[in-house]
Amino acid sequence: MKIVHSEGHRAHHPRHFLVRGVRKQSEEVPHRADILAEAAHGAGHAFVASEAHGRGPLAAVHTPDYLDFLQHAHAAWQALEGGSDEIVPNVHPQRHAATYPSHIVGRAGFHMADTACPIGAGTWEGACASADIAAHGARMVMDGERAVYALCRPPGHHAYADMAGGFCFLNNTAIAAELLRGRWPRVAILDIDVHHGNGTQGIFWRRADVLHVSIHADPAAFYPFFWGHAHERGEGPGEGYTMNLPLAHGTADLGYLQALERAFGVIRSYDPGVLVVALGLDASEADPLGALKVTVAGFGQIGSAIARLGLPTLLVQEGGYVSPLLGDTLVSFLAGFESGRA
């Protein structure tokens, strides 16, 4: 398996993470990418350095106002009297606003869904590096690679066209899918992160050319709470092209694989030319943020099953946080995927 990677992600190192009113150290740290890279390298996978792909892939998914905000927000925030090192919004209009704000405090609230996505001095650089990894992986698949793993960090699937959230700033999965649409008329996204890919769903909500299927822990009492419920199916031209499979908390290998088979039925019916997998590893039984109990061996079975779809596939790293099993979980998934393709 060819793995696209970049050290540029290190520029983003968030400190702030508010959990039930308590400020904690963020789980989305550079070390998680180090663990994944070291494990993949140890398993013999080949690494490819990503290249800069410019603003075009970002602008195809995200709005101009939002990209401008991400690029320049930190400097504007630092100009405030008493401004903190990281941007953490203290107002959240939740889009009932009548006017797009001009003040940086208002813009932060408008473009940041929660307090889990603080913007630091290097966030824009790190997020762009992550998006370049996804774009590079997509280009490789377009050029004939049957499977590529884009080791993206920070993750992206909670980011909307104009709003960050849940550790995510630029939606790497959506950026890759949009690029792949340049080659294939129908693209399928399978999101297996423990959290629902609400940003990706929102971006493709009214479109029929990108199918979005997400398997995740039931959001009734789990992030992102407001999205990811089974009745959400898309809207307008996109109605029926969104499928959510929320799982009971504590679901382990068997229940997960059964949900995966349901997802495969929808994907096969859609008949896409290419598959993008939003590869969250946080459904692991050992993940600090997880609500599911998938084992290391279970991830190998998941990888093998996905590979048997027989589609050109881009794996885009999403969640999966520091635990003793993180590296083993990735290696098991990739080994399973390769065995499924054999």
PDB file of C-alpha atoms in Angstrom, residues 10 80 85 94 106 137 150 155 169 194 246 317 339:
ATOM      1  CA  ARG A  10       3.019  19.442  13.018  1.00  0.00           C
ATOM      2  CA  LEU A  80      -7.360  41.845  20.296  1.00  0.00           C
ATOM      3  CA  ASP A  85      -2.990  32.033  22.128  1.00  0.00           C
ATOM      4  CA  GLN A  94     -25.811  28.621  15.078  1.00  0.00           C
ATOM      5  CA  GLY A 106     -18.237  37.228  15.673  1.00  0.00           C
ATOM      6  CA  GLY A 137      -3.838  10.604  -2.787  1.00  0.00           C
ATOM      7  CA  ALA A 150      -3.755   9.329   2.788  1.00  0.00           C
ATOM      8  CA  PRO A 155      -8.864  15.193  10.335  1.00  0.00           C
ATOM      9  CA  PHE A 169     -10.966  22.527   9.627  1.00  0.00           C
ATOM     10  CA  VAL A 194     -16.892   6.357  15.406  1.00  0.00           C
ATOM     11  CA  PRO A 246     -26.000   4.597  13.902  1.00  0.00           C
ATOM     12  CA  GLN A 317      -7.368   9.117   7.769  1.00  0.00           C
ATOM     13  CA  SER A 339      -5.651  -9.633   1.738  1.00  0.00           C
TER      14      SER A 339
END
